[in-house]
mmCIF file of C-alpha atoms in Angstrom:
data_model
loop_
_atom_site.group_PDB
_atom_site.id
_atom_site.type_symbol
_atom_site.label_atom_id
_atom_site.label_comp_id
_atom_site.label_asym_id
_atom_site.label_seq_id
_atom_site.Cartn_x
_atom_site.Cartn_y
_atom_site.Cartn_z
ATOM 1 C CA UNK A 1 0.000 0.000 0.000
ATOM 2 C CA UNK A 2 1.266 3.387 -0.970
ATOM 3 C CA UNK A 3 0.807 6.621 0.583
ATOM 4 C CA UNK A 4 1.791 9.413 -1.054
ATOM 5 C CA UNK A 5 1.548 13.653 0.190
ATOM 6 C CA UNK A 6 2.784 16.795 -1.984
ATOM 7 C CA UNK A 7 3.177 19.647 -0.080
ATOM 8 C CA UNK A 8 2.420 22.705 -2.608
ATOM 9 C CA UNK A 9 -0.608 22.835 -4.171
ATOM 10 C CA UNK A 10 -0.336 23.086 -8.098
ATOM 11 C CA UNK A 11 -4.295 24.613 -8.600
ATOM 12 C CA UNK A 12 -4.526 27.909 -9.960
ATOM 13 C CA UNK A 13 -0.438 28.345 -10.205
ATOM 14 C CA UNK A 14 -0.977 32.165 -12.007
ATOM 15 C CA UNK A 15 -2.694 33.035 -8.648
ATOM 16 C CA UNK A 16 0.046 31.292 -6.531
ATOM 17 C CA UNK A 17 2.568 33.285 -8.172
ATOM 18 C CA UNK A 18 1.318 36.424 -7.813
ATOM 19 C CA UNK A 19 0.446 36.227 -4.385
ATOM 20 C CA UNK A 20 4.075 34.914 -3.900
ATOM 21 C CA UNK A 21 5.286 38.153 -5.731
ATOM 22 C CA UNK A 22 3.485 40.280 -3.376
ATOM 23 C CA UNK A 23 4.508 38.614 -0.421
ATOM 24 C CA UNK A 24 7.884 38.941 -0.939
ATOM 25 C CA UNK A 25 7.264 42.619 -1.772
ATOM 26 C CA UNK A 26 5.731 43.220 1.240
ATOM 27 C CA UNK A 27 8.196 41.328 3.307
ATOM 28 C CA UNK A 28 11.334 43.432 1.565
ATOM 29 C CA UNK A 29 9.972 46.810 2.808
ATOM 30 C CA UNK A 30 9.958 44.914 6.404
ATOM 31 C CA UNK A 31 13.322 43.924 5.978
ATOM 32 C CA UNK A 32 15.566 46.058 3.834
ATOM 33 C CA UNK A 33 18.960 44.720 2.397
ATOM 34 C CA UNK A 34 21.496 45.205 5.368
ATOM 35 C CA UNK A 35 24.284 47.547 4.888
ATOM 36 C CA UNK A 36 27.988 46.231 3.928
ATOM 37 C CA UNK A 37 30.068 46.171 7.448
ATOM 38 C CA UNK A 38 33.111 44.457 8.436
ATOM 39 C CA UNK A 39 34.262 40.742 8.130
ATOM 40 C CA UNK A 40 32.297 39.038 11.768
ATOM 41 C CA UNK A 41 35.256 36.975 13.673
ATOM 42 C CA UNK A 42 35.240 33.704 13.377
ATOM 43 C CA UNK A 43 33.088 31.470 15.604
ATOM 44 C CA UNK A 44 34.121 28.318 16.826
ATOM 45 C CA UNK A 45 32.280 25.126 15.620
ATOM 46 C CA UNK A 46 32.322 21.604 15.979
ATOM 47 C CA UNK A 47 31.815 20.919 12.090
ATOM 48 C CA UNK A 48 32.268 22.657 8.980
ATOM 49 C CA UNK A 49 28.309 23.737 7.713
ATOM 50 C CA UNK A 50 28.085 24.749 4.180
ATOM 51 C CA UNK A 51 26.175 27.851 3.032
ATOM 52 C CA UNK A 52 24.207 26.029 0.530
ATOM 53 C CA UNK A 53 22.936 23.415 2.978
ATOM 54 C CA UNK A 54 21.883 26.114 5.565
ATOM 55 C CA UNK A 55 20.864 28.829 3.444
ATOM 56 C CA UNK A 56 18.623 25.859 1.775
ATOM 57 C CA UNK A 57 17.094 24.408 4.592
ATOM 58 C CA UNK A 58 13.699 26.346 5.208
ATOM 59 C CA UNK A 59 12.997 25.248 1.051
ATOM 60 C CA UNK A 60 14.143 22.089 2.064
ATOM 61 C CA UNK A 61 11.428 21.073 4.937
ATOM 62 C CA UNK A 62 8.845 21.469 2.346
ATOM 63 C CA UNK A 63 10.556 19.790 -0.857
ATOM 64 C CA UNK A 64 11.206 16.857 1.031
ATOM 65 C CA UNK A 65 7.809 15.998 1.675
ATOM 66 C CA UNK A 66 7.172 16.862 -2.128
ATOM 67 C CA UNK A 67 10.008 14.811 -3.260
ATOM 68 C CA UNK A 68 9.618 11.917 -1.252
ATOM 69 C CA UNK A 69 5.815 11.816 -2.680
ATOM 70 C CA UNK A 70 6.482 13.415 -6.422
ATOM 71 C CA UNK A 71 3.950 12.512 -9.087
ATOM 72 C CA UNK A 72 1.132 11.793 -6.438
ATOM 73 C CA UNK A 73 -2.548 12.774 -6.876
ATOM 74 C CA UNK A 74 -2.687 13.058 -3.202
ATOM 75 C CA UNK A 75 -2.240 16.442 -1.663
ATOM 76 C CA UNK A 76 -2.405 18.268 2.087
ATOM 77 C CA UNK A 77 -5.362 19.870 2.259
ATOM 78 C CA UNK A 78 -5.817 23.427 2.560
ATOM 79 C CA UNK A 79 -2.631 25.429 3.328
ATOM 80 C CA UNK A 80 -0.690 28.027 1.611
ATOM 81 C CA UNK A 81 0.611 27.302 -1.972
ATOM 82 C CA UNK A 82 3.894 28.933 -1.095
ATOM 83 C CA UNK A 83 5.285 28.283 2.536
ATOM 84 C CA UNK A 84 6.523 31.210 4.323
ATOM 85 C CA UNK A 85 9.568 29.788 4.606
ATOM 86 C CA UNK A 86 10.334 29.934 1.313
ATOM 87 C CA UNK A 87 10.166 33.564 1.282
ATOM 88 C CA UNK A 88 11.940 34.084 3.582
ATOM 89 C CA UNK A 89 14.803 31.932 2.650
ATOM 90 C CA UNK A 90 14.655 34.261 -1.015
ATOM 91 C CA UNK A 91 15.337 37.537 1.888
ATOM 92 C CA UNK A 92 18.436 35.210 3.559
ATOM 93 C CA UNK A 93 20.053 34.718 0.202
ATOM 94 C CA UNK A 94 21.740 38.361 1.052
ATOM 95 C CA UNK A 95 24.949 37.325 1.054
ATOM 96 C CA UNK A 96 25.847 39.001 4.836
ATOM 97 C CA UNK A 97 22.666 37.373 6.295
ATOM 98 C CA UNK A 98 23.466 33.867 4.729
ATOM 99 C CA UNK A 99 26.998 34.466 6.361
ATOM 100 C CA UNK A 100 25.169 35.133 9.794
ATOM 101 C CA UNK A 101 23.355 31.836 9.577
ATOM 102 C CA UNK A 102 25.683 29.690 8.645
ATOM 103 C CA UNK A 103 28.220 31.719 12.113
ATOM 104 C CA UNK A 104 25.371 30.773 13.999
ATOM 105 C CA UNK A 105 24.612 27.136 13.185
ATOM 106 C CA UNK A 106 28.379 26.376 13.835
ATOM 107 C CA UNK A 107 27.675 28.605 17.264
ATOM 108 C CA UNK A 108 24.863 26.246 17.928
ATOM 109 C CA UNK A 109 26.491 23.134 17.142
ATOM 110 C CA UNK A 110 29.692 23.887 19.199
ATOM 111 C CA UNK A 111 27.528 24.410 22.231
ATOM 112 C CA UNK A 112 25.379 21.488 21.907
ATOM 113 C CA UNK A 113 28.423 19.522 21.631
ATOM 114 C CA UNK A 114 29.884 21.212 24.845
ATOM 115 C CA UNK A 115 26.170 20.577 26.779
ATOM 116 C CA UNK A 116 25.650 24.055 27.523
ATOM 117 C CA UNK A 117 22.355 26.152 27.300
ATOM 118 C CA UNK A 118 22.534 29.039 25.075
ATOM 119 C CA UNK A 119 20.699 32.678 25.403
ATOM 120 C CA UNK A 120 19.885 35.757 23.460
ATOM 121 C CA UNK A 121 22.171 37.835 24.730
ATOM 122 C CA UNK A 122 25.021 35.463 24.027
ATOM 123 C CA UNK A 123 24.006 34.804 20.511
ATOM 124 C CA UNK A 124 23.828 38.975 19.890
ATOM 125 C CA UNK A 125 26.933 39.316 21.547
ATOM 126 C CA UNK A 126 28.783 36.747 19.632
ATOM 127 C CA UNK A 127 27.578 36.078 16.585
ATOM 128 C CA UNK A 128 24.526 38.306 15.444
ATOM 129 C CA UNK A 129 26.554 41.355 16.418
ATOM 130 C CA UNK A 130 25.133 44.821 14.445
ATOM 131 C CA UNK A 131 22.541 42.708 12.915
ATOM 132 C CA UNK A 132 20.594 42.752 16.005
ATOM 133 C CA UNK A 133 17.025 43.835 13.708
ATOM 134 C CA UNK A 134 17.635 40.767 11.725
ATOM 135 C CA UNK A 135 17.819 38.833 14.704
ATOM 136 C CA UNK A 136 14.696 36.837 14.419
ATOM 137 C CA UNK A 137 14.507 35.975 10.787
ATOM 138 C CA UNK A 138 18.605 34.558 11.176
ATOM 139 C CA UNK A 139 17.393 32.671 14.385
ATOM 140 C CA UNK A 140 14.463 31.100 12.908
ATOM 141 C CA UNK A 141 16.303 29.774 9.861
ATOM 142 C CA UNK A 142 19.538 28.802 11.946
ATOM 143 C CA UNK A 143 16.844 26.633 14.061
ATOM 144 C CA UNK A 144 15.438 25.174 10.894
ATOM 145 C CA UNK A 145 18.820 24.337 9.844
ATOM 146 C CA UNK A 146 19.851 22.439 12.952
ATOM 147 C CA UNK A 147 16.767 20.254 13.230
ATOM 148 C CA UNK A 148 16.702 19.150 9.379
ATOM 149 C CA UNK A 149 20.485 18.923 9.292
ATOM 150 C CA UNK A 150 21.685 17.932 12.497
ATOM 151 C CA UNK A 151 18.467 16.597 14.245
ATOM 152 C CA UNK A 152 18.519 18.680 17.009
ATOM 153 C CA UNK A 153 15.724 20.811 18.275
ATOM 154 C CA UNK A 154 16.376 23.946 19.914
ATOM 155 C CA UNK A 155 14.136 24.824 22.445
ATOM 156 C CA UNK A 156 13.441 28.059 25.330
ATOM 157 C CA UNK A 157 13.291 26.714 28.980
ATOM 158 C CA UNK A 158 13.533 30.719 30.265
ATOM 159 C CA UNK A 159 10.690 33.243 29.045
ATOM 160 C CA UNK A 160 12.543 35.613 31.194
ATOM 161 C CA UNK A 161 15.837 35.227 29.895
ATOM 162 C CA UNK A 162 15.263 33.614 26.530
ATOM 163 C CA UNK A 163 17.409 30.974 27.306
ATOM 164 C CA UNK A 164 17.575 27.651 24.850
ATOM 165 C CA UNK A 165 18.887 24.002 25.798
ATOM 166 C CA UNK A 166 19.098 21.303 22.813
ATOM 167 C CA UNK A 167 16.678 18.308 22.319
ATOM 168 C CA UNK A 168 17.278 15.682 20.171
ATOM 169 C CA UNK A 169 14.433 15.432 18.152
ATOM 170 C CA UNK A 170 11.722 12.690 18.806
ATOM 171 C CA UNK A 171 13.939 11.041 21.760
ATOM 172 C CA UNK A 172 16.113 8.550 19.418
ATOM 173 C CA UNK A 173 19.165 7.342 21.335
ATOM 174 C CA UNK A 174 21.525 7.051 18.901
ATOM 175 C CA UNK A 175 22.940 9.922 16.905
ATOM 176 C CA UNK A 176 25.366 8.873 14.974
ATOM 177 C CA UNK A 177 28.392 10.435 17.057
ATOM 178 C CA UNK A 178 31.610 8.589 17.771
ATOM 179 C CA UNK A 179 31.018 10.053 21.733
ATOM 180 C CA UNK A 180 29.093 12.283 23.708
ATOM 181 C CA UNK A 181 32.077 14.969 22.755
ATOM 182 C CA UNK A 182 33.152 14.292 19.363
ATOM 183 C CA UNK A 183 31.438 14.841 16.084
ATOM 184 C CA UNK A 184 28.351 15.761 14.717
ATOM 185 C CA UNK A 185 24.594 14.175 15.807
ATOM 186 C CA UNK A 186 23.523 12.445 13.040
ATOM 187 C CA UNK A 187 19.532 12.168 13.694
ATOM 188 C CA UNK A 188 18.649 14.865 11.149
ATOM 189 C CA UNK A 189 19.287 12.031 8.356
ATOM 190 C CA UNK A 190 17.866 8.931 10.105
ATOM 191 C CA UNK A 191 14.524 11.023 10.331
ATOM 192 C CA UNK A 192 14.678 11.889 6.990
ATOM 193 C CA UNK A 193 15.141 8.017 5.928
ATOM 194 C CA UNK A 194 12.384 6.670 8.215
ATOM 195 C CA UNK A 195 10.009 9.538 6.926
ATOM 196 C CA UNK A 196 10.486 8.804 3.917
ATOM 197 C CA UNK A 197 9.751 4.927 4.158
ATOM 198 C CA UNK A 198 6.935 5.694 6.200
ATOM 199 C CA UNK A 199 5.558 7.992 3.769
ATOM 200 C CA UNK A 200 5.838 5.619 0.994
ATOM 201 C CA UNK A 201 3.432 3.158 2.156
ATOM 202 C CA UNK A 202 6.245 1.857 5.030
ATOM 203 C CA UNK A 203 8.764 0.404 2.472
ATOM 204 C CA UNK A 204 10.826 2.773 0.303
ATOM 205 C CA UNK A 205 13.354 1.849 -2.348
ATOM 206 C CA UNK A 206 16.912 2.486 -2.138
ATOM 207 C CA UNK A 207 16.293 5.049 -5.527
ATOM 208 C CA UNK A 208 13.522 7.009 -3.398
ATOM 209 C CA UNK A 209 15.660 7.551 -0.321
ATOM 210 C CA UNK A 210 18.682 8.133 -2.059
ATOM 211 C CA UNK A 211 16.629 11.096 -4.296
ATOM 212 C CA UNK A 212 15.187 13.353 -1.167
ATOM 213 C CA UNK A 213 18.874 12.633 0.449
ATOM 214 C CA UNK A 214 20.015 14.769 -2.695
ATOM 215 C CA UNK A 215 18.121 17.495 -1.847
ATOM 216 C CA UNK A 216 19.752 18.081 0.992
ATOM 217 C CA UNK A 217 23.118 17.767 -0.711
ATOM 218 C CA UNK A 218 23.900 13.971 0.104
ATOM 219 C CA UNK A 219 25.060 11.495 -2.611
ATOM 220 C CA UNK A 220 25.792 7.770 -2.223
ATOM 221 C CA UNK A 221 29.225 8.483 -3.447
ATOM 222 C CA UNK A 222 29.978 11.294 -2.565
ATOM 223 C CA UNK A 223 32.345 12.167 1.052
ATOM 224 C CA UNK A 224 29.342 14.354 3.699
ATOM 225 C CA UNK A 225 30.996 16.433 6.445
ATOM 226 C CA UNK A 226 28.166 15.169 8.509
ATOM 227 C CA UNK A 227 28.303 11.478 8.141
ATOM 228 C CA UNK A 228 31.925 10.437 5.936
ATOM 229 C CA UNK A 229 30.621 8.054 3.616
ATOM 230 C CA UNK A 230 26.689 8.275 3.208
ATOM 231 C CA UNK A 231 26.235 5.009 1.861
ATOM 232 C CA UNK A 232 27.954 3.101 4.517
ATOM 233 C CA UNK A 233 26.454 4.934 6.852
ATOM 234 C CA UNK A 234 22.961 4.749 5.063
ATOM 235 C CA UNK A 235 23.105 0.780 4.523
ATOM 236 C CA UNK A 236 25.245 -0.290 7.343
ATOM 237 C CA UNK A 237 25.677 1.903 10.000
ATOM 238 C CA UNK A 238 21.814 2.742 10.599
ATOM 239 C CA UNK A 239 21.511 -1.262 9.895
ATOM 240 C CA UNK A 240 23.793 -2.589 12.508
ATOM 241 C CA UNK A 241 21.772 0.029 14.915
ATOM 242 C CA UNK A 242 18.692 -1.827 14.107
ATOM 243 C CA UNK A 243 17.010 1.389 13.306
ATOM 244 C CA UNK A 244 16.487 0.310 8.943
ATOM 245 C CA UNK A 245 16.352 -2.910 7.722
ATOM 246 C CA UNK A 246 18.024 -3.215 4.143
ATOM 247 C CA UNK A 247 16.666 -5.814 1.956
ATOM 248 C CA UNK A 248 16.766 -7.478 -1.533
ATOM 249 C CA UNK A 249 13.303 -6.350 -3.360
ATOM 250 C CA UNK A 250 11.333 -10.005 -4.180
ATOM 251 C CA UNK A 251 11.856 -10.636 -7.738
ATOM 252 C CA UNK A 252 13.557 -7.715 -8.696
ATOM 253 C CA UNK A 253 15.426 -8.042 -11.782
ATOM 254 C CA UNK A 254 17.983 -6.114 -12.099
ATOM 255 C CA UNK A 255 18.425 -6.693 -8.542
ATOM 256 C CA UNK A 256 17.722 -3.462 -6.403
ATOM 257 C CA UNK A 257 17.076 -3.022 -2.307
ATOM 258 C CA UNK A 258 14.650 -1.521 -0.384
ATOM 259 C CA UNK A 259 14.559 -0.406 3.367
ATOM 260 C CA UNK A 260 12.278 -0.463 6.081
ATOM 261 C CA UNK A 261 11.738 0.558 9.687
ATOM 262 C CA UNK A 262 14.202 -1.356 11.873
ATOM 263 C CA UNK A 263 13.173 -3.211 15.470
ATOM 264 C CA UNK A 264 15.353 -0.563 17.053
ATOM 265 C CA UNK A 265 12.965 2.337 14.988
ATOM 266 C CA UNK A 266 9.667 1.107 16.133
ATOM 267 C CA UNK A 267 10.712 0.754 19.752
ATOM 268 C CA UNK A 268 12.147 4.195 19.874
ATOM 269 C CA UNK A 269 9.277 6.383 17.816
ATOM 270 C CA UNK A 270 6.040 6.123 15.816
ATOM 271 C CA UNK A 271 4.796 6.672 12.837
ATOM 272 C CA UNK A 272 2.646 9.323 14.506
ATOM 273 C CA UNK A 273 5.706 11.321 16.422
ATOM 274 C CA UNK A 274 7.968 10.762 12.560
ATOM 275 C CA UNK A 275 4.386 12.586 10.838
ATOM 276 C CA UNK A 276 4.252 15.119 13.681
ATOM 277 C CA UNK A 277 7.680 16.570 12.759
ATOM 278 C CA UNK A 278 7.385 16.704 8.975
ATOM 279 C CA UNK A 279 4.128 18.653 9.671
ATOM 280 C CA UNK A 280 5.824 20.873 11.922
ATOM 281 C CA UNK A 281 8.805 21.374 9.660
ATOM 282 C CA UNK A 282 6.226 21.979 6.901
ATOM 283 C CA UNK A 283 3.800 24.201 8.701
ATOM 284 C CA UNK A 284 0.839 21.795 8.378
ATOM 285 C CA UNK A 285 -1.326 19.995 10.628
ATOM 286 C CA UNK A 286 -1.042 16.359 10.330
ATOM 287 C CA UNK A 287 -4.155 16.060 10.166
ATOM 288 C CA UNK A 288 -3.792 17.536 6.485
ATOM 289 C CA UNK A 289 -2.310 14.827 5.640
ATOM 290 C CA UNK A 290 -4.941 12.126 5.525
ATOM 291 C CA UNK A 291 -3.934 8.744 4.346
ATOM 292 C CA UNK A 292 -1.143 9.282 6.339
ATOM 293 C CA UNK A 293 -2.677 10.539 9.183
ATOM 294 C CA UNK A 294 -5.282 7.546 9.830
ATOM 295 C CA UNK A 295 -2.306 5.065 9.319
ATOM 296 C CA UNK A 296 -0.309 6.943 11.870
ATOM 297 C CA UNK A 297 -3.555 6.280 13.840
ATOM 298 C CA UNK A 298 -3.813 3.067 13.033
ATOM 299 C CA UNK A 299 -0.629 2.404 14.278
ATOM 300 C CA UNK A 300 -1.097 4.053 17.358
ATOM 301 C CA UNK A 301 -4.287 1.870 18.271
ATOM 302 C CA UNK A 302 -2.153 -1.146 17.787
ATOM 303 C CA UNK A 303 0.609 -0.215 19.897
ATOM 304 C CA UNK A 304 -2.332 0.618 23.009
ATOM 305 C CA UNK A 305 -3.676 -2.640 22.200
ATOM 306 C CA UNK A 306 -0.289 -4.538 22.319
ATOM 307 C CA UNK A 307 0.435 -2.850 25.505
ATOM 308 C CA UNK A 308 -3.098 -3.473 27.034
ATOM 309 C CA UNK A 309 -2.191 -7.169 26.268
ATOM 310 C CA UNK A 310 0.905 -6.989 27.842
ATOM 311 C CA UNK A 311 -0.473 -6.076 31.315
ATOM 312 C CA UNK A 312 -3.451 -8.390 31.032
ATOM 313 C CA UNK A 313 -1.126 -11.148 30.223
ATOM 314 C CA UNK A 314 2.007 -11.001 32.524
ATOM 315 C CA UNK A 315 4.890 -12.816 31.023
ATOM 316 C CA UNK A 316 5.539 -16.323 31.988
ATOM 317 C CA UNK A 317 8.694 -16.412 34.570
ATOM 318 C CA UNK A 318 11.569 -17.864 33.216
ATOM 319 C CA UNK A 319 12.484 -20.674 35.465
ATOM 320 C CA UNK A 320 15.246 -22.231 33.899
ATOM 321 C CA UNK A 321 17.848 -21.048 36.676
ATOM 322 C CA UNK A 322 19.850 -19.302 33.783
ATOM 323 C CA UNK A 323 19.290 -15.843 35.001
ATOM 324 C CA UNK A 324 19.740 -14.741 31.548
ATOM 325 C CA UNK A 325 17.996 -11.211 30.865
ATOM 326 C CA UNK A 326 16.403 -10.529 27.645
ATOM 327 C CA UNK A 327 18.388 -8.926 24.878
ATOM 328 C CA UNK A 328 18.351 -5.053 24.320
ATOM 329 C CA UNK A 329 19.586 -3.158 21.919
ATOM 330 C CA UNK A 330 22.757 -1.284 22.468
ATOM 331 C CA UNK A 331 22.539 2.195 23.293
ATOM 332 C CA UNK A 332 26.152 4.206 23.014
ATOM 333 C CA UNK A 333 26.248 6.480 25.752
#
């Protein structure tokens, strides 16, 4: 069974357009080009980030979703034809406001890796600097860039003091990193992958995933800064976690794979938490999303059921003097 969502609505594109032009208008007498000042210092960060990948990643949220269901009938309903996000990301393509992005996603990044909370005033002191009035539109897209990128959600714990702590996003254990301090999380991709099976009907083909991976920059072949060697990590790494399963499609000739949700996947998250995201990266309501939507449902009433069972149903005691536990996966700390 396939389930398939775009996320831009193709009626009436004449209309679409125009009201696209006018936004963007509107939005460039809000925020004027920023004046030429001097070269920012150099912030420290615990990866390289390229420009295109930040600069890219409010556009990205949205054709991810449309790429990963392209040529579908099937469409969110109601919505915008033109995210917001988009626009603005047309406004952050100013070279100096790019540059701020990009300063403060490695700003971001270096304190996640260092477990420290972050707050307003040290992001304006350090890295936003004289672009204080463009302070909200580079924070919002730095934010957008860490969760689609990196995984990580960035989240206030003080009202008062605008203060931010970092949440990886939908409570996976693993994240790809060698240690707690060294290199980059990783759970920014293995969403991507298990959204993108799950949106295409729970199985997606090695093709699929490997064409929304390229829009956000990432080729089989091709070295990532984030992750080395994408493929390996893609079709072994995420397999030896348990978190995809990476099979042989039945009858397939020429022979090509497909993957799956892993043991490890479906005992960490949902289909329902994985849908939940995408709609919040995408500025939907799930519930826009129908046919996946009631299967996210569906699987939710399974796993109350299954659990309901469990209690009823205590499991028999193992009394073969062993005192062998059950297996678990392994969980790097």
């Amino acid at each position: 069974m396939e389930m398939h969502v775009t996320m831009s609505q193709r009626q009436k594109p004449e209309q679409g357009l125009e009201a696209q032009e006018e936004k963007e208008d509107q939005l460039r007498e809000e925020v004027p080009v920023a004046k030429e000042v001097g070269t920012p210092e150099e912030i420290p960060a615990a990866a390289e980030v390229s420009q295109e990948t930040c600069s890219a990643s409010a556009p990205i949220q949205a054709n991810v979703l449309s790429k990963a269901n392209e040529g579908s009938g099937a469409q969110a309903e109601g919505g915008q034809s033109t995210p917001n996000a988009f626009i603005y990301s047309k406004i952050l393509l100013k070279p100096k406001l790019r540059k701020k992005v990009l300063e403060l996603v490695k700003f971001l990044s270096f304190k996640y890796t260092t477990k420290e909370p972050v707050t307003e005033a040290e992001i304006l002191k350090n890295v936003v600097k004289e672009y204080k009035h463009y302070y909200a539109l580079i924070f919002k897209h730095a934010c957008e860039c860490m969760e689609v990128v990196f995984g990580i959600e960035v989240r206030e714990v003080d009202a008062f003091n605008h203060s931010y702590e970092f949440l990886k996003i939908l409570d996976l254990t693993y994240d790809g990193r060698l240690s707690d301090d060294e290199g980059i999380p990783k759970t920014g991709l293995l969403v991507l992958v298990l959204g993108v099976i799950f949106m295409e009907g729970n199985r997606a083909s090695e093709k699929k995933v490997w064409e929304v991976l390229n829009v956000v920059d990432m080729y089989p072949d091709q070295p990532d800064f984030i992750c080395g060697n994408p493929r390996k990590f893609i079709t072994e790494d995420l397999v030896a976690e348990k978190y995809l399963e990476y099979q042989v499609v039945p009858d397939s000739d020429p022979v090509c794979y497909e993957f799956l949700w892993g043991p490890r996947a479906h005992a960490e998250t949902t289909k329902m938490k994985v849908l939940q995201f995408f709609s919040k990266v995408a500025g939907r309501s799930p519930t826009s999303f129908t046919a996946l939507y009631k299967d996210a449902l569906k699987d939710e009433e399974e796993r109350a059921l299954a659990m309901l069972a469990s209690i009823a149903i205590p499991p028999t005691p193992d009394n073969s003097g062993s005192g062998d536990k059950p297996g678990s996966f392994s969980h790097p700390e």
